[in-house]
PDB file of C-alpha atoms in Angstrom:
ATOM      1  CA  MET A 240       4.286  -3.680  22.175  1.00 68.00           C
ATOM      2  CA  SER A 241       2.890  -2.723  18.784  1.00 76.00           C
ATOM      3  CA  PHE A 242       1.620   0.402  17.082  1.00 80.00           C
ATOM      4  CA  PRO A 243       0.227   0.300  13.497  1.00 85.00           C
ATOM      5  CA  SER A 244      -1.226  -2.830  11.906  1.00 89.00           C
ATOM      6  CA  TRP A 245      -3.352  -3.765   8.910  1.00 91.00           C
ATOM      7  CA  LEU A 246      -4.893  -6.538   6.823  1.00 91.00           C
ATOM      8  CA  TRP A 247      -3.959  -6.748   3.121  1.00 92.00           C
ATOM      9  CA  VAL A 248      -3.460  -9.100   0.179  1.00 93.00           C
ATOM     10  CA  VAL A 249       0.252  -9.646  -0.449  1.00 92.00           C
ATOM     11  CA  TYR A 250       0.135 -12.330  -3.142  1.00 88.00           C
ATOM     12  CA  ILE A 251      -2.004 -13.384  -6.105  1.00 78.00           C
ATOM     13  CA  TYR A 252      -4.103 -16.011  -4.322  1.00 82.00           C
ATOM     14  CA  GLY A 253      -6.245 -13.494  -2.449  1.00 84.00           C
ATOM     15  CA  HIS A 254      -5.637 -14.689   1.113  1.00 89.00           C
ATOM     16  CA  LEU A 255      -5.458 -11.895   3.662  1.00 93.00           C
ATOM     17  CA  TYR A 256      -2.182 -11.253   5.455  1.00 94.00           C
ATOM     18  CA  LEU A 257      -1.869  -9.420   8.778  1.00 95.00           C
ATOM     19  CA  TYR A 258       1.043  -7.060   9.419  1.00 95.00           C
ATOM     20  CA  VAL A 259       1.673  -6.059  13.046  1.00 93.00           C
ATOM     21  CA  SER A 260       4.467  -3.592  13.752  1.00 90.00           C
ATOM     22  CA  ALA A 261       6.704  -3.704  16.805  1.00 87.00           C
ATOM     23  CA  TYR A 262       7.404  -0.613  18.872  1.00 86.00           C
ATOM     24  CA  THR A 263      10.262  -1.672  21.128  1.00 84.00           C
ATOM     25  CA  ALA A 264      13.432  -1.160  19.055  1.00 82.00           C
ATOM     26  CA  ASP A 265      15.643   1.820  19.828  1.00 82.00           C
ATOM     27  CA  ILE A 266      18.630   3.336  18.060  1.00 83.00           C
ATOM     28  CA  GLU A 267      21.106   0.790  19.422  1.00 87.00           C
ATOM     29  CA  HIS A 268      19.014  -2.082  18.045  1.00 86.00           C
ATOM     30  CA  LEU A 269      18.808  -0.527  14.579  1.00 82.00           C
ATOM     31  CA  ALA A 270      22.551   0.158  14.565  1.00 85.00           C
ATOM     32  CA  ALA A 271      23.363  -3.400  15.625  1.00 87.00           C
ATOM     33  CA  SER A 272      21.095  -4.835  12.939  1.00 86.00           C
ATOM     34  CA  ALA A 273      22.670  -2.626  10.256  1.00 84.00           C
ATOM     35  CA  LEU A 274      26.118  -3.901  11.286  1.00 88.00           C
ATOM     36  CA  GLY A 275      24.989  -7.519  11.175  1.00 87.00           C
ATOM     37  CA  ARG A 276      25.129  -7.934  14.937  1.00 90.00           C
ATOM     38  CA  PRO A 277      22.472  -9.426  17.237  1.00 86.00           C
ATOM     39  CA  ALA A 278      19.695  -7.006  18.135  1.00 84.00           C
ATOM     40  CA  PRO A 279      17.714  -8.593  20.982  1.00 87.00           C
ATOM     41  CA  THR A 280      14.376  -6.837  20.701  1.00 88.00           C
ATOM     42  CA  GLU A 281      10.865  -7.571  19.532  1.00 86.00           C
ATOM     43  CA  THR A 282      10.405  -7.306  15.758  1.00 89.00           C
ATOM     44  CA  SER A 283       7.371  -6.776  13.555  1.00 91.00           C
ATOM     45  CA  ARG A 284       5.356  -9.743  12.325  1.00 94.00           C
ATOM     46  CA  LEU A 285       3.749 -10.688   9.031  1.00 96.00           C
ATOM     47  CA  TYR A 286       1.081 -13.354   9.438  1.00 96.00           C
ATOM     48  CA  ARG A 287       0.005 -15.227   6.309  1.00 95.00           C
ATOM     49  CA  GLY A 288      -3.617 -16.277   5.977  1.00 94.00           C
ATOM     50  CA  THR A 289      -3.983 -20.009   5.419  1.00 91.00           C
ATOM     51  CA  GLY A 290      -7.778 -20.116   5.114  1.00 86.00           C
ATOM     52  CA  GLY A 291     -10.526 -20.789   7.620  1.00 87.00           C
ATOM     53  CA  GLY A 292      -9.594 -17.726   9.660  1.00 88.00           C
ATOM     54  CA  ARG A 293      -6.145 -19.119  10.483  1.00 93.00           C
ATOM     55  CA  PHE A 294      -2.773 -17.400  10.132  1.00 96.00           C
ATOM     56  CA  GLU A 295       0.871 -18.465  10.336  1.00 96.00           C
ATOM     57  CA  ASP A 296       3.969 -16.376  11.031  1.00 96.00           C
ATOM     58  CA  ALA A 297       5.709 -15.682   7.698  1.00 96.00           C
ATOM     59  CA  SER A 298       8.020 -12.874   8.838  1.00 96.00           C
ATOM     60  CA  GLY A 299      11.213 -14.847   8.241  1.00 95.00           C
ATOM     61  CA  PRO A 300      10.444 -16.181   4.745  1.00 95.00           C
ATOM     62  CA  TYR A 301       9.318 -12.707   3.684  1.00 96.00           C
ATOM     63  CA  GLY A 302      12.473 -10.992   4.957  1.00 95.00           C
ATOM     64  CA  LEU A 303      10.803  -8.906   7.667  1.00 94.00           C
ATOM     65  CA  THR A 304      13.001  -9.657  10.670  1.00 90.00           C
ATOM     66  CA  ALA A 305      14.897  -6.367  11.058  1.00 89.00           C
ATOM     67  CA  PRO A 306      14.006  -4.227  14.099  1.00 88.00           C
ATOM     68  CA  THR A 307      11.882  -1.141  13.481  1.00 88.00           C
ATOM     69  CA  ALA A 308       9.993   1.301  15.677  1.00 86.00           C
ATOM     70  CA  ALA A 309       7.000   2.241  13.556  1.00 89.00           C
ATOM     71  CA  MET A 310       4.525   4.948  14.534  1.00 88.00           C
ATOM     72  CA  GLY A 311       2.894   5.883  11.225  1.00 88.00           C
ATOM     73  CA  SER A 312       2.604   3.496   8.297  1.00 92.00           C
ATOM     74  CA  ASN A 313       0.695   2.557   5.200  1.00 95.00           C
ATOM     75  CA  PHE A 314       0.883   0.453   2.075  1.00 96.00           C
ATOM     76  CA  GLY A 315       0.508   1.024  -1.656  1.00 97.00           C
ATOM     77  CA  ASP A 316       2.038   0.034  -4.976  1.00 97.00           C
ATOM     78  CA  LEU A 317       5.147   2.076  -5.748  1.00 97.00           C
ATOM     79  CA  ASP A 318       5.965   0.570  -9.142  1.00 97.00           C
ATOM     80  CA  ASN A 319       2.475  -0.425 -10.362  1.00 98.00           C
ATOM     81  CA  ASP A 320       3.403  -4.100 -10.565  1.00 96.00           C
ATOM     82  CA  GLY A 321       0.218  -5.106  -8.718  1.00 96.00           C
ATOM     83  CA  TYR A 322       1.985  -6.140  -5.507  1.00 96.00           C
ATOM     84  CA  PRO A 323       1.621  -3.815  -2.472  1.00 97.00           C
ATOM     85  CA  ASP A 324       4.690  -2.245  -0.864  1.00 97.00           C
ATOM     86  CA  PHE A 325       4.725  -0.461   2.508  1.00 96.00           C
ATOM     87  CA  TYR A 326       6.328   2.456   4.341  1.00 96.00           C
ATOM     88  CA  LEU A 327       7.037   2.763   8.060  1.00 94.00           C
ATOM     89  CA  GLY A 328       7.382   6.100   9.829  1.00 92.00           C
ATOM     90  CA  THR A 329       9.659   5.555  12.816  1.00 89.00           C
ATOM     91  CA  GLY A 330      10.666   7.183  16.089  1.00 86.00           C
ATOM     92  CA  TYR A 331       9.820   7.851  19.734  1.00 84.00           C
ATOM     93  CA  PRO A 332       8.863  11.114  21.478  1.00 84.00           C
ATOM     94  CA  PRO A 333      12.328  11.739  23.075  1.00 85.00           C
ATOM     95  CA  TYR A 334      14.555  14.133  21.124  1.00 83.00           C
ATOM     96  CA  HIS A 335      17.375  11.612  20.695  1.00 82.00           C
ATOM     97  CA  SER A 336      15.114   9.138  18.897  1.00 83.00           C
ATOM     98  CA  VAL A 337      16.195   9.887  15.330  1.00 83.00           C
ATOM     99  CA  MET A 338      16.120   6.885  12.996  1.00 86.00           C
ATOM    100  CA  PRO A 339      15.455   6.423   9.260  1.00 90.00           C
ATOM    101  CA  ASN A 340      11.917   5.791   8.097  1.00 93.00           C
ATOM    102  CA  VAL A 341      11.751   2.507   6.183  1.00 94.00           C
ATOM    103  CA  MET A 342      10.303   1.529   2.783  1.00 97.00           C
ATOM    104  CA  TYR A 343       9.807  -2.114   1.801  1.00 97.00           C
ATOM    105  CA  ARG A 344       9.182  -3.260  -1.776  1.00 98.00           C
ATOM    106  CA  ASN A 345       7.139  -6.379  -2.485  1.00 97.00           C
ATOM    107  CA  ARG A 346       9.034  -8.838  -4.709  1.00 96.00           C
ATOM    108  CA  GLU A 347       6.013 -10.259  -6.552  1.00 93.00           C
ATOM    109  CA  GLY A 348       4.612 -11.816  -3.383  1.00 92.00           C
ATOM    110  CA  ARG A 349       7.759 -13.821  -2.625  1.00 93.00           C
ATOM    111  CA  GLY A 350       9.261 -11.480  -0.046  1.00 96.00           C
ATOM    112  CA  PHE A 351      10.109  -7.871   0.757  1.00 97.00           C
ATOM    113  CA  SER A 352      13.283  -5.879   0.101  1.00 97.00           C
ATOM    114  CA  ASP A 353      14.376  -2.796   2.016  1.00 96.00           C
ATOM    115  CA  VAL A 354      14.555  -0.013  -0.615  1.00 97.00           C
ATOM    116  CA  THR A 355      14.803   2.844   1.870  1.00 95.00           C
ATOM    117  CA  TYR A 356      18.064   4.257   0.563  1.00 93.00           C
ATOM    118  CA  ALA A 357      17.699   3.163  -3.055  1.00 94.00           C
ATOM    119  CA  GLY A 358      14.435   5.105  -3.252  1.00 94.00           C
ATOM    120  CA  GLY A 359      15.455   8.093  -1.128  1.00 94.00           C
ATOM    121  CA  PHE A 360      12.906   7.389   1.616  1.00 95.00           C
ATOM    122  CA  GLY A 361      15.243   7.348   4.633  1.00 92.00           C
ATOM    123  CA  HIS A 362      14.010  10.576   6.236  1.00 92.00           C
ATOM    124  CA  LEU A 363      15.469  10.878   9.739  1.00 89.00           C
ATOM    125  CA  GLN A 364      12.665  12.852  11.338  1.00 90.00           C
ATOM    126  CA  LYS A 365       9.917  11.137  13.289  1.00 90.00           C
ATOM    127  CA  GLY A 366       7.266   9.784  10.924  1.00 90.00           C
ATOM    128  CA  HIS A 367       3.552   9.691  11.630  1.00 88.00           C
ATOM    129  CA  GLY A 368       0.609   9.579   9.210  1.00 90.00           C
ATOM    130  CA  VAL A 369       1.479   8.030   5.822  1.00 95.00           C
ATOM    131  CA  ALA A 370      -0.573   8.107   2.614  1.00 96.00           C
ATOM    132  CA  PHE A 371      -0.004   6.410  -0.742  1.00 97.00           C
ATOM    133  CA  ALA A 372      -2.019   8.369  -3.319  1.00 97.00           C
ATOM    134  CA  ASP A 373      -1.875   9.549  -6.917  1.00 97.00           C
ATOM    135  CA  PHE A 374      -1.736  13.207  -5.932  1.00 96.00           C
ATOM    136  CA  ASP A 375      -0.817  14.481  -9.418  1.00 96.00           C
ATOM    137  CA  ASN A 376      -3.217  12.207 -11.348  1.00 97.00           C
ATOM    138  CA  ASP A 377      -0.514  10.663 -13.534  1.00 96.00           C
ATOM    139  CA  GLY A 378      -1.334   7.033 -12.772  1.00 97.00           C
ATOM    140  CA  ASP A 379       1.218   6.183 -10.093  1.00 97.00           C
ATOM    141  CA  GLN A 380       1.145   6.534  -6.333  1.00 98.00           C
ATOM    142  CA  ASP A 381       3.127   9.240  -4.599  1.00 98.00           C
ATOM    143  CA  VAL A 382       3.842   9.094  -0.861  1.00 97.00           C
ATOM    144  CA  PHE A 383       2.979  11.758   1.716  1.00 96.00           C
ATOM    145  CA  GLN A 384       4.212  11.627   5.295  1.00 95.00           C
ATOM    146  CA  GLN A 385       3.460  13.810   8.290  1.00 93.00           C
ATOM    147  CA  MET A 386       6.763  14.482  10.063  1.00 92.00           C
ATOM    148  CA  GLY A 387       7.953  15.765  13.422  1.00 89.00           C
ATOM    149  CA  GLY A 388       7.874  14.843  17.090  1.00 87.00           C
ATOM    150  CA  ALA A 389       5.424  15.505  19.891  1.00 84.00           C
ATOM    151  CA  TYR A 390       7.426  18.278  21.567  1.00 87.00           C
ATOM    152  CA  PRO A 391       7.433  21.879  20.253  1.00 84.00           C
ATOM    153  CA  GLY A 392      11.188  21.850  19.645  1.00 87.00           C
ATOM    154  CA  ASP A 393      10.900  18.672  17.597  1.00 88.00           C
ATOM    155  CA  ARG A 394       8.650  19.993  14.859  1.00 88.00           C
ATOM    156  CA  PHE A 395       9.524  19.409  11.233  1.00 91.00           C
ATOM    157  CA  GLY A 396       8.031  19.949   7.792  1.00 92.00           C
ATOM    158  CA  ASN A 397       6.045  17.184   6.158  1.00 94.00           C
ATOM    159  CA  ALA A 398       7.435  15.153   3.254  1.00 95.00           C
ATOM    160  CA  LEU A 399       5.979  14.451  -0.196  1.00 96.00           C
ATOM    161  CA  TYR A 400       7.757  11.905  -2.391  1.00 96.00           C
ATOM    162  CA  GLU A 401       6.861  12.224  -6.067  1.00 96.00           C
ATOM    163  CA  ASN A 402       6.774   8.942  -7.952  1.00 97.00           C
ATOM    164  CA  PRO A 403       8.889   9.137 -11.150  1.00 95.00           C
ATOM    165  CA  GLY A 404       6.944   6.258 -12.740  1.00 94.00           C
ATOM    166  CA  PHE A 405       8.129   2.795 -13.728  1.00 95.00           C
ATOM    167  CA  GLY A 406       6.431   2.231 -17.071  1.00 95.00           C
ATOM    168  CA  ASN A 407       3.803  -0.237 -15.863  1.00 97.00           C
ATOM    169  CA  HIS A 408       0.089  -0.006 -16.608  1.00 97.00           C
ATOM    170  CA  TRP A 409      -2.589   1.022 -14.125  1.00 98.00           C
ATOM    171  CA  ILE A 410      -6.246   1.800 -13.593  1.00 98.00           C
ATOM    172  CA  THR A 411      -7.903   4.237 -11.194  1.00 98.00           C
ATOM    173  CA  ILE A 412     -11.353   3.292  -9.913  1.00 98.00           C
ATOM    174  CA  ARG A 413     -13.837   5.428  -8.019  1.00 98.00           C
ATOM    175  CA  LEU A 414     -16.685   3.376  -6.602  1.00 98.00           C
ATOM    176  CA  GLU A 415     -20.060   4.802  -5.627  1.00 98.00           C
ATOM    177  CA  GLY A 416     -22.384   2.731  -3.510  1.00 98.00           C
ATOM    178  CA  VAL A 417     -26.175   2.839  -3.801  1.00 98.00           C
ATOM    179  CA  ARG A 418     -27.464   0.117  -1.504  1.00 97.00           C
ATOM    180  CA  SER A 419     -24.012  -0.075   0.063  1.00 98.00           C
ATOM    181  CA  ASN A 420     -22.506   3.022   1.675  1.00 98.00           C
ATOM    182  CA  ARG A 421     -21.884   5.791  -0.850  1.00 98.00           C
ATOM    183  CA  SER A 422     -18.114   5.757  -0.265  1.00 98.00           C
ATOM    184  CA  ALA A 423     -18.035   2.000  -0.981  1.00 98.00           C
ATOM    185  CA  ILE A 424     -15.984   1.338   2.150  1.00 97.00           C
ATOM    186  CA  GLY A 425     -15.635  -2.410   2.509  1.00 97.00           C
ATOM    187  CA  ALA A 426     -16.022  -3.155  -1.203  1.00 98.00           C
ATOM    188  CA  ARG A 427     -13.595  -5.675  -2.687  1.00 97.00           C
ATOM    189  CA  ILE A 428     -12.045  -5.313  -6.126  1.00 97.00           C
ATOM    190  CA  ARG A 429     -10.536  -8.110  -8.184  1.00 97.00           C
ATOM    191  CA  ALA A 430      -8.777  -7.438 -11.492  1.00 97.00           C
ATOM    192  CA  VAL A 431      -7.876 -10.462 -13.620  1.00 97.00           C
ATOM    193  CA  VAL A 432      -5.048  -9.686 -16.043  1.00 96.00           C
ATOM    194  CA  ALA A 433      -2.799 -11.637 -18.368  1.00 87.00           C
ATOM    195  CA  GLY A 434       0.282 -12.879 -16.569  1.00 72.00           C
ATOM    196  CA  GLU A 435       3.835 -11.914 -17.412  1.00 70.00           C
ATOM    197  CA  ARG A 436       6.625 -14.022 -18.876  1.00 64.00           C
ATOM    198  CA  GLY A 437       4.192 -16.743 -19.926  1.00 59.00           C
ATOM    199  CA  ALA A 438       2.764 -17.165 -16.424  1.00 66.00           C
ATOM    200  CA  GLY A 439      -0.884 -17.231 -17.503  1.00 80.00           C
ATOM    201  CA  ARG A 440      -3.472 -15.090 -15.723  1.00 89.00           C
ATOM    202  CA  ARG A 441      -3.200 -13.540 -12.289  1.00 93.00           C
ATOM    203  CA  SER A 442      -5.589 -11.719  -9.984  1.00 95.00           C
ATOM    204  CA  ILE A 443      -4.926  -8.389  -8.297  1.00 96.00           C
ATOM    205  CA  TYR A 444      -6.997  -7.663  -5.188  1.00 96.00           C
ATOM    206  CA  ARG A 445      -7.849  -4.412  -3.441  1.00 96.00           C
ATOM    207  CA  HIS A 446     -10.135  -3.645  -0.503  1.00 96.00           C
ATOM    208  CA  VAL A 447     -11.643  -0.161  -0.289  1.00 96.00           C
ATOM    209  CA  ASN A 448     -10.461   1.313   3.004  1.00 94.00           C
ATOM    210  CA  GLY A 449      -7.923   3.772   4.379  1.00 91.00           C
ATOM    211  CA  GLY A 450      -5.055   1.283   4.364  1.00 91.00           C
ATOM    212  CA  GLY A 451      -2.862   0.866   7.425  1.00 86.00           C
ATOM    213  CA  SER A 452      -3.559   2.332  10.835  1.00 80.00           C
ATOM    214  CA  PHE A 453      -1.850   5.643  11.659  1.00 80.00           C
ATOM    215  CA  GLY A 454      -2.125   6.571   8.001  1.00 83.00           C
ATOM    216  CA  GLY A 455      -4.857   7.311   5.508  1.00 90.00           C
ATOM    217  CA  ASN A 456      -5.042   6.285   1.852  1.00 95.00           C
ATOM    218  CA  PRO A 457      -7.754   7.653  -0.458  1.00 96.00           C
ATOM    219  CA  LEU A 458     -10.844   5.555  -1.085  1.00 96.00           C
ATOM    220  CA  ARG A 459     -10.313   6.081  -4.814  1.00 97.00           C
ATOM    221  CA  GLN A 460      -8.215   3.108  -5.854  1.00 97.00           C
ATOM    222  CA  THR A 461      -5.170   3.364  -8.133  1.00 98.00           C
ATOM    223  CA  ILE A 462      -4.253  -0.207  -9.039  1.00 98.00           C
ATOM    224  CA  GLY A 463      -1.032  -1.269 -10.747  1.00 97.00           C
ATOM    225  CA  LEU A 464      -1.442  -3.844 -13.525  1.00 97.00           C
ATOM    226  CA  GLY A 465       2.175  -4.626 -14.375  1.00 95.00           C
ATOM    227  CA  ARG A 466       2.672  -5.126 -18.126  1.00 94.00           C
ATOM    228  CA  ALA A 467      -1.009  -5.883 -18.782  1.00 95.00           C
ATOM    229  CA  SER A 468      -2.589  -3.287 -21.074  1.00 94.00           C
ATOM    230  CA  ARG A 469      -6.151  -4.510 -20.432  1.00 96.00           C
ATOM    231  CA  ILE A 470      -8.137  -6.053 -17.612  1.00 97.00           C
ATOM    232  CA  GLU A 471      -9.773  -9.247 -18.808  1.00 96.00           C
ATOM    233  CA  ARG A 472     -12.263  -9.297 -15.953  1.00 97.00           C
ATOM    234  CA  LEU A 473     -12.964  -6.636 -13.323  1.00 98.00           C
ATOM    235  CA  GLU A 474     -15.109  -7.616 -10.341  1.00 98.00           C
ATOM    236  CA  VAL A 475     -16.526  -5.469  -7.537  1.00 98.00           C
ATOM    237  CA  LEU A 476     -18.049  -7.213  -4.519  1.00 98.00           C
ATOM    238  CA  TRP A 477     -20.380  -4.763  -2.772  1.00 98.00           C
ATOM    239  CA  PRO A 478     -20.482  -4.956   1.042  1.00 97.00           C
ATOM    240  CA  ALA A 479     -24.193  -4.430   1.740  1.00 97.00           C
ATOM    241  CA  THR A 480     -25.608  -6.924  -0.749  1.00 97.00           C
ATOM    242  CA  GLY A 481     -22.790  -9.382  -1.388  1.00 97.00           C
ATOM    243  CA  ILE A 482     -23.486  -8.966  -5.112  1.00 97.00           C
ATOM    244  CA  THR A 483     -20.526  -9.061  -7.492  1.00 98.00           C
ATOM    245  CA  GLN A 484     -20.603  -6.576 -10.356  1.00 98.00           C
ATOM    246  CA  THR A 485     -18.513  -7.666 -13.356  1.00 98.00           C
ATOM    247  CA  PHE A 486     -16.977  -5.872 -16.326  1.00 98.00           C
ATOM    248  CA  THR A 487     -14.866  -7.417 -19.084  1.00 97.00           C
ATOM    249  CA  ASP A 488     -12.123  -6.180 -21.406  1.00 97.00           C
ATOM    250  CA  VAL A 489     -11.445  -2.931 -19.538  1.00 98.00           C
ATOM    251  CA  PRO A 490      -8.614  -0.823 -21.042  1.00 97.00           C
ATOM    252  CA  ALA A 491      -5.763   0.217 -18.748  1.00 97.00           C
ATOM    253  CA  ASP A 492      -4.211   3.627 -18.086  1.00 97.00           C
ATOM    254  CA  ARG A 493      -7.416   5.508 -17.353  1.00 97.00           C
ATOM    255  CA  ALA A 494      -9.734   6.465 -14.503  1.00 98.00           C
ATOM    256  CA  ILE A 495     -13.247   5.031 -14.319  1.00 98.00           C
ATOM    257  CA  HIS A 496     -16.336   5.526 -12.170  1.00 98.00           C
ATOM    258  CA  ILE A 497     -18.429   2.511 -11.174  1.00 98.00           C
ATOM    259  CA  VAL A 498     -21.864   2.953  -9.602  1.00 98.00           C
ATOM    260  CA  GLU A 499     -23.321   0.027  -7.721  1.00 98.00           C
ATOM    261  CA  GLY A 500     -25.866  -1.824  -9.849  1.00 96.00           C
ATOM    262  CA  GLU A 501     -25.230   0.018 -13.122  1.00 97.00           C
ATOM    263  CA  ARG A 502     -24.328  -2.116 -16.124  1.00 95.00           C
ATOM    264  CA  ALA A 503     -21.640   0.179 -17.547  1.00 97.00           C
ATOM    265  CA  TYR A 504     -18.875   2.270 -16.061  1.00 98.00           C
ATOM    266  CA  SER A 505     -18.030   5.833 -17.073  1.00 98.00           C
ATOM    267  CA  THR A 506     -14.638   7.400 -17.717  1.00 97.00           C
ATOM    268  CA  LEU A 507     -13.342  10.091 -15.369  1.00 96.00           C
ATOM    269  CA  ALA A 508     -11.441  13.062 -16.774  1.00 94.00           C
ATOM    270  CA  LEU A 509      -8.669  13.665 -14.231  1.00 93.00           C
ATOM    271  CA  ARG A 510      -6.264  16.465 -15.089  1.00 92.00           C
ATOM    272  CA  SER A 511      -2.650  15.600 -14.359  1.00 90.00           C
ATOM    273  CA  PHE A 512      -0.199  18.283 -13.306  1.00 90.00           C
ATOM    274  CA  THR A 513       3.421  18.798 -12.342  1.00 89.00           C
ATOM    275  CA  PHE A 514       4.294  19.503  -8.725  1.00 86.00           C
ATOM    276  CA  GLY A 515       5.459  23.081  -8.308  1.00 79.00           C
ATOM    277  CA  SER A 516       3.696  24.351 -11.444  1.00 70.00           C
ATOM    278  CA  ARG A 517       0.810  26.797 -11.518  1.00 67.00           C
TER     279      ARG A 517
END
């Protein structure tokens, strides 16, 4: 039995991956797994796209074999390295179902590491809708999670995790469709940047949508660029026409507005702020 799922690009080659969560693990399975003991239950799956509409199970090589019981979920880029991470909100309706929510960090497309406790994400309350978004307009994605169970006595306050920043570069893009839908849902973004540590160029891909199911990311895209201070080539593939709009030599660390069919982009003035300030 599964709950949330989504399609995304995990690595630099642009193939879609499919993540499908499992919803069968209970507290005893999570405890056994944490102690290194067998936990006989269904686990989530990561399917790697191989081209031609085919997928293969890559859960093991990517380190995603631990049991979870995800209800809410979503993905985003915690450290702006250009590789998407993801967060699982866990739990069942019964009161006793109290288990840590789980954050996984993408190790440059080679696998995922559980950073739940290192990052302070192990909230014990039942997790539902998850959003990765730059709420304070400072160029990195914060994480919001709707918390609490289905029963009145199991209510709990929601959680907002402020991103402290990791020193990587970024760009925020707001797309506006003309022949395509105005919100640009379904548009595909490709940013070509200089690679790191002498690795040549790499491509960073984003699809304009709400992210994972049982969550909702903004349609405005905040894209991590790693150590690259400029985008050599920025492409937008519009869904209605199939036309690719291209921009070159785009500076990082700013917000831009791209209108379908227009030759130049404009800069957005987004005011950053500190949480808790007036």
